[in-house]
PDB file of C-alpha atoms in Angstrom:
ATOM      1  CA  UNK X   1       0.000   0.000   0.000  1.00  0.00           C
ATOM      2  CA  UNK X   2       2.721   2.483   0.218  1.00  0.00           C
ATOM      3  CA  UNK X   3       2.954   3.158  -3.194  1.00  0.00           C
ATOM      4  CA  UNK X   4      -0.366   4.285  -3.073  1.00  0.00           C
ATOM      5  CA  UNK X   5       0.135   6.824   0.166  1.00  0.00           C
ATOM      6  CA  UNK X   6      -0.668  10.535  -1.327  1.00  0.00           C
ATOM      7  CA  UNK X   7      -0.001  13.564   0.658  1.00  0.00           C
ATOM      8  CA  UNK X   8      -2.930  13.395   2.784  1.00  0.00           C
ATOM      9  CA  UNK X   9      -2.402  10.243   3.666  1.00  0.00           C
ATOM     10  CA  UNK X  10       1.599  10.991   4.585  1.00  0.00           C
ATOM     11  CA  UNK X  11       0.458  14.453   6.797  1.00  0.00           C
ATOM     12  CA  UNK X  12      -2.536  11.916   8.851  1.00  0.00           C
ATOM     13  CA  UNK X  13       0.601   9.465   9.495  1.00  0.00           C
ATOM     14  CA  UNK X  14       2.419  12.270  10.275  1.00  0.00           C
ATOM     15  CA  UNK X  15       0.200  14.077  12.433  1.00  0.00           C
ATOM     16  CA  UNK X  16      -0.902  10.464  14.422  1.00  0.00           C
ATOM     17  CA  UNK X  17       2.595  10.071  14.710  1.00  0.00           C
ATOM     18  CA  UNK X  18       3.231  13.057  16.849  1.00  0.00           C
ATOM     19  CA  UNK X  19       0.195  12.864  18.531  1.00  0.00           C
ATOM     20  CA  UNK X  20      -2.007   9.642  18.985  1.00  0.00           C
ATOM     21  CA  UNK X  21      -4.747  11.339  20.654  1.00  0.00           C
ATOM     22  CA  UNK X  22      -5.527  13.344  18.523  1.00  0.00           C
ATOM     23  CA  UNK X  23      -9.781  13.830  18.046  1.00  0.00           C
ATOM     24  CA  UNK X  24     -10.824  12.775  14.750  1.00  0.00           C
ATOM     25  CA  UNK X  25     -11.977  16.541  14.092  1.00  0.00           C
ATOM     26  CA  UNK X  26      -8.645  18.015  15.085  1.00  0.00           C
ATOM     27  CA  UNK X  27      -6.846  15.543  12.514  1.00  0.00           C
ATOM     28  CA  UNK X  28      -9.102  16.134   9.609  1.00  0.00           C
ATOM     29  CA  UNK X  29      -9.122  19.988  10.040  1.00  0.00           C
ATOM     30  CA  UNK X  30      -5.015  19.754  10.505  1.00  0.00           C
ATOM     31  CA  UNK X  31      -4.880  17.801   6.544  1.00  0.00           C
ATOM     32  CA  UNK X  32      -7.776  20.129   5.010  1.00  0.00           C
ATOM     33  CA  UNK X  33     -10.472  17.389   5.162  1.00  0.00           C
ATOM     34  CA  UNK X  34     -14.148  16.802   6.532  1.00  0.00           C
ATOM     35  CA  UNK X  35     -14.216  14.453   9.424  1.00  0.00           C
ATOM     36  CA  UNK X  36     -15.654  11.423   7.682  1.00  0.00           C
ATOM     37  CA  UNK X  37     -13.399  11.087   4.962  1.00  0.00           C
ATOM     38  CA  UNK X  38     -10.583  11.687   7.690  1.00  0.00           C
ATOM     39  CA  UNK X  39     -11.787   9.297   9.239  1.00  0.00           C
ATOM     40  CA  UNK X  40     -12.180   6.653   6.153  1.00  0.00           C
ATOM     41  CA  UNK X  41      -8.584   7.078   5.621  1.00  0.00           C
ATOM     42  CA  UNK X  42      -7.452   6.619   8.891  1.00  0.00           C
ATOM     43  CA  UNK X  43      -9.131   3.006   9.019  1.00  0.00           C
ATOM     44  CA  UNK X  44      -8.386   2.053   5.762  1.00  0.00           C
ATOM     45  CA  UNK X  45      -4.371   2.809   7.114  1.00  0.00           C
ATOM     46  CA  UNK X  46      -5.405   0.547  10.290  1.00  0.00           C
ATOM     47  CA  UNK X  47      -6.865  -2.196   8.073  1.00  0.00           C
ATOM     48  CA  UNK X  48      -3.497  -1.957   5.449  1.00  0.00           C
ATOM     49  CA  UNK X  49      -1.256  -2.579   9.005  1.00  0.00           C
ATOM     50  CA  UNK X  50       0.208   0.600   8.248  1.00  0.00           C
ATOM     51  CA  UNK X  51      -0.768   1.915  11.605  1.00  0.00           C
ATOM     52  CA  UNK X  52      -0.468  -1.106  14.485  1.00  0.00           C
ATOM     53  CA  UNK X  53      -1.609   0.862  17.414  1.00  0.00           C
ATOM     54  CA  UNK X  54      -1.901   3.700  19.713  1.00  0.00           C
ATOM     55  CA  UNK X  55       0.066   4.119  22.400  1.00  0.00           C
ATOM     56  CA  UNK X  56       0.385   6.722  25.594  1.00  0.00           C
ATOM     57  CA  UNK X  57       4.379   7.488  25.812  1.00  0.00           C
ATOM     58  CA  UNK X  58       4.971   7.242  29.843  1.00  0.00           C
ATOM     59  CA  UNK X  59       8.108   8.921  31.343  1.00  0.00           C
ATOM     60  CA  UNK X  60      10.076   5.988  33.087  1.00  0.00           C
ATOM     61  CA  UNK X  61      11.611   8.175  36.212  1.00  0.00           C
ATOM     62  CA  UNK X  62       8.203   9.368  37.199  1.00  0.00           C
ATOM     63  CA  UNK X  63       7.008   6.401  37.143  1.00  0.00           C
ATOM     64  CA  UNK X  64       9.794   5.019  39.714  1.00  0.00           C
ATOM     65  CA  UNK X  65      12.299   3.105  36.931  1.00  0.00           C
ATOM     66  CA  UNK X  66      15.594   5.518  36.932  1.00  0.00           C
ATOM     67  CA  UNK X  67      17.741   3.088  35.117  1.00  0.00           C
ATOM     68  CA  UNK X  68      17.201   2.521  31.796  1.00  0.00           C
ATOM     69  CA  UNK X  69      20.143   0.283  29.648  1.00  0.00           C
ATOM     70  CA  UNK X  70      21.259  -1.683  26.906  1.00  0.00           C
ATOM     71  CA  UNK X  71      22.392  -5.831  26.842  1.00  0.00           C
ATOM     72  CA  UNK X  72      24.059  -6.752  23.917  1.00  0.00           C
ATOM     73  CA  UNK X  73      23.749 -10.827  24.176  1.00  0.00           C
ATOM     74  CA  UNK X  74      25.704 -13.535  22.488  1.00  0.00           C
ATOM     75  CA  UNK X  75      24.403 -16.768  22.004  1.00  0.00           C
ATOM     76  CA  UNK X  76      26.982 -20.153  21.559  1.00  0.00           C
ATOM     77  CA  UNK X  77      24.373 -21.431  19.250  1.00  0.00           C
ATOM     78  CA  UNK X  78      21.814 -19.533  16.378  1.00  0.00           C
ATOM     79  CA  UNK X  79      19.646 -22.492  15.649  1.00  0.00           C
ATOM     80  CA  UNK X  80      16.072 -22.004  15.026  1.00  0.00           C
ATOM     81  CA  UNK X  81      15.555 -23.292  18.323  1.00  0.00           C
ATOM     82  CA  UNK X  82      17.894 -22.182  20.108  1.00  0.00           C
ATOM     83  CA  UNK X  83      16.898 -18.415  19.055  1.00  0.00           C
ATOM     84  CA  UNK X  84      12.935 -19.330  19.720  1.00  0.00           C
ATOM     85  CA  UNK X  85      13.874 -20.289  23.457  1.00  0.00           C
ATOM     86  CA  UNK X  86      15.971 -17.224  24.122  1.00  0.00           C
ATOM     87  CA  UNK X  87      12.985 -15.057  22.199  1.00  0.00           C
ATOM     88  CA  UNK X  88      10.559 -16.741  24.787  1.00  0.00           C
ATOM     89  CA  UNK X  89      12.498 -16.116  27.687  1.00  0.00           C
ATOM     90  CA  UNK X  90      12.945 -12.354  26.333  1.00  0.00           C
ATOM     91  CA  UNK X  91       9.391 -12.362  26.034  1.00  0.00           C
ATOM     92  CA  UNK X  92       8.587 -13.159  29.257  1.00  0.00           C
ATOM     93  CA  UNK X  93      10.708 -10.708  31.354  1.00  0.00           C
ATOM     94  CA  UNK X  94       8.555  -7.245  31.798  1.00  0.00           C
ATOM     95  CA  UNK X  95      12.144  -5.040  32.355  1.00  0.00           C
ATOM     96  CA  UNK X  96      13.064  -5.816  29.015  1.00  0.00           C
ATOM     97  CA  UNK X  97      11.143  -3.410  27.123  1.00  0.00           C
ATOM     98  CA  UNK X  98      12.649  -3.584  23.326  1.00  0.00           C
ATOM     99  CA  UNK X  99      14.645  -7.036  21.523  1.00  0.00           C
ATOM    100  CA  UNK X 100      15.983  -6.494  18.333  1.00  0.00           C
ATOM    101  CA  UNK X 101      17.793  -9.187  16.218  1.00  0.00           C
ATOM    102  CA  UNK X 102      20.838  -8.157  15.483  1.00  0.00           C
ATOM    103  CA  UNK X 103      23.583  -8.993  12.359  1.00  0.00           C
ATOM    104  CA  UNK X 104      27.463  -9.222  13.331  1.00  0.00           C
ATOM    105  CA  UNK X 105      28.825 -10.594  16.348  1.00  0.00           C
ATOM    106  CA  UNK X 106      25.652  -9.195  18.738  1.00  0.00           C
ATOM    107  CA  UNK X 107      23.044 -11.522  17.936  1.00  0.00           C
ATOM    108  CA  UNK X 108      20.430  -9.579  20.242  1.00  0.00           C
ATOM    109  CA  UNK X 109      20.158  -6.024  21.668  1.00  0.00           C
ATOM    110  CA  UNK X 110      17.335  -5.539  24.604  1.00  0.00           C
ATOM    111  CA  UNK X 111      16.614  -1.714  25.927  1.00  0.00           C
ATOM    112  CA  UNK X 112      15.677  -2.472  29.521  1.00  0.00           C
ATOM    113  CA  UNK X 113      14.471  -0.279  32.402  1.00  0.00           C
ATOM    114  CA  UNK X 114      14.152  -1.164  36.090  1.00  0.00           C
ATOM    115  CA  UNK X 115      13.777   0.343  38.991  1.00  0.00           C
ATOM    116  CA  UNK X 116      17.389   0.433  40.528  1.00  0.00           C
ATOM    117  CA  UNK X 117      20.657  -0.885  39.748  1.00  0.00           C
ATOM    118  CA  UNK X 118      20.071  -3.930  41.936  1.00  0.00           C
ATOM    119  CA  UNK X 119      17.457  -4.841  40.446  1.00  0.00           C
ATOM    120  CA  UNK X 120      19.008  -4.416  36.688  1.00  0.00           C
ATOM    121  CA  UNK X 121      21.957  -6.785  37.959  1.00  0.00           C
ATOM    122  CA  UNK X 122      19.593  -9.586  38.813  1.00  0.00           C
ATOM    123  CA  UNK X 123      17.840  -9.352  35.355  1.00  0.00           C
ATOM    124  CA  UNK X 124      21.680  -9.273  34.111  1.00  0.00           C
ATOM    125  CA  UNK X 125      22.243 -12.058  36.345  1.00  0.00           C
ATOM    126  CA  UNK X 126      18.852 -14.258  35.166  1.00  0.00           C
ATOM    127  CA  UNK X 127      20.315 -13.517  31.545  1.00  0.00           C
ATOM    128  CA  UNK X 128      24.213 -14.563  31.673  1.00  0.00           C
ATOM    129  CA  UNK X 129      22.814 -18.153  33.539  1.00  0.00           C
ATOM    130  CA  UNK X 130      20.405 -19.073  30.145  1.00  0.00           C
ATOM    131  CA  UNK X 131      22.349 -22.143  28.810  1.00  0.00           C
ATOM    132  CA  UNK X 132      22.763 -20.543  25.490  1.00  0.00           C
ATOM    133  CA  UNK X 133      24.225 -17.539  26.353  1.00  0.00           C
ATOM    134  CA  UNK X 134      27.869 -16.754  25.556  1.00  0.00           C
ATOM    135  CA  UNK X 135      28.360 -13.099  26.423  1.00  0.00           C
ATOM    136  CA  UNK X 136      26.613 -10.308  27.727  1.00  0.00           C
ATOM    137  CA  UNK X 137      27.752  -7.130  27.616  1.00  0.00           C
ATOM    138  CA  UNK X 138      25.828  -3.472  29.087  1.00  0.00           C
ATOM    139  CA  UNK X 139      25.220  -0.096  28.851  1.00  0.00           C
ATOM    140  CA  UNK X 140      23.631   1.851  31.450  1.00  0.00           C
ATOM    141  CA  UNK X 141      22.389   4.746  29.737  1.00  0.00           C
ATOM    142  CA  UNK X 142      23.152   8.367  30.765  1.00  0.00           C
ATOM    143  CA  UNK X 143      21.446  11.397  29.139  1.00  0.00           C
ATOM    144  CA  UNK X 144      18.727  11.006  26.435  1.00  0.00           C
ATOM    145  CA  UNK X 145      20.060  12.931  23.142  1.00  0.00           C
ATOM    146  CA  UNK X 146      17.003  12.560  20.480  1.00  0.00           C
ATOM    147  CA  UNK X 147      13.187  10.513  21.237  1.00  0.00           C
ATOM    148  CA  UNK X 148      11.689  10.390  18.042  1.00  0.00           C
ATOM    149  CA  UNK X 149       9.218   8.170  16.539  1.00  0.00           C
ATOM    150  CA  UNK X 150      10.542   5.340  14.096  1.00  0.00           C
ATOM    151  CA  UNK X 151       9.325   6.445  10.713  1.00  0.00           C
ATOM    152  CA  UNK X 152      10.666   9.547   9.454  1.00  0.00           C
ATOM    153  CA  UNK X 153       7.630  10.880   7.841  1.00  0.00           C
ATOM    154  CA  UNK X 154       9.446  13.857   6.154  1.00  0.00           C
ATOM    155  CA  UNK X 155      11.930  11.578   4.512  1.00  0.00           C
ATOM    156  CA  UNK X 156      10.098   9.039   3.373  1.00  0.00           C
ATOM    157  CA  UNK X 157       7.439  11.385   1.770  1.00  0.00           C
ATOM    158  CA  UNK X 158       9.927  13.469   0.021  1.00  0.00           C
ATOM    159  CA  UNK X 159      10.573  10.045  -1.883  1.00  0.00           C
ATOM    160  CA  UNK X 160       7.430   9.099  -2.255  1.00  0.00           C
ATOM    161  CA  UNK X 161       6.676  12.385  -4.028  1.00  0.00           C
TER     162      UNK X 161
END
């Protein structure tokens, strides 16, 4: 379907993007539409999977979880099951809040948050144990330089066009 994004289309993801709470009203009179066809669109990107949710964007530290890091995991083996199991585990622990595949000698990179650094060195802990893990290696993070959503509407509709 993106091939067949116009400019309306590109300034709803846009506008969505930046704000997800946006009323139906707001949105259409922000992209120089009526509500109901605004509001066509914006399902028809739902039902294309080009939008997969809404989401409210907490702040971590107010919400009690100062530390937020990164593990960079090895694994002695890559077979399909072997990845599944570690993907399950992943799954399953609520600190680690992003797991992304990785190619090169870091197989997987998980952004984690916890409360305190005790409790980020028993997740750290949990994690070096798993049978298939070679090496983990971490990054507490220090200052937060850019937050931006990841699609970079501007770019990709200066191609488009």
């Amino acid at each position: 379907m993106r091939g067949r994004l116009d400019s309306i289309d590109w300034a709803i993801l846009k506008e969505l993007q930046a704000d997800g709470s946006i009323t139906n009203v707001e949105l259409a009179r922000r992209v120089g539409l009526s509500a109901p066809p605004c509001l066509r669109r914006v399902r028809a990107l739902e039902s294309a999977g080009i939008i997969k949710a809404y989401r409210a964007i907490l702040d971590p530290k107010n919400l009690g979880f100062e530390i937020v890091c990164f593990a960079m995991v090895q694994l002695d083996v890559q077979g399909k099951k072997e990845l599944q199991e570690f993907e399950q585990r992943v799954k399953d622990w609520s600190m680690v809040r992003e797991c992304w595949t990785l190619s090169g000698d870091i197989d997987f990179i998980l952004k984690c948050v916890a409360p305190n650094l005790a409790s980020f060195q028993s997740l750290v802990s949990e994690l070096t144990s798993l049978p298939n893990v070679r090496n983990v290696r971490t990054a507490l993070t220090l200052d937060l330089i850019k937050d931006e959503p990841l699609v970079p509407i501007e770019d990709v509709a200066e191609v488009e066009g």
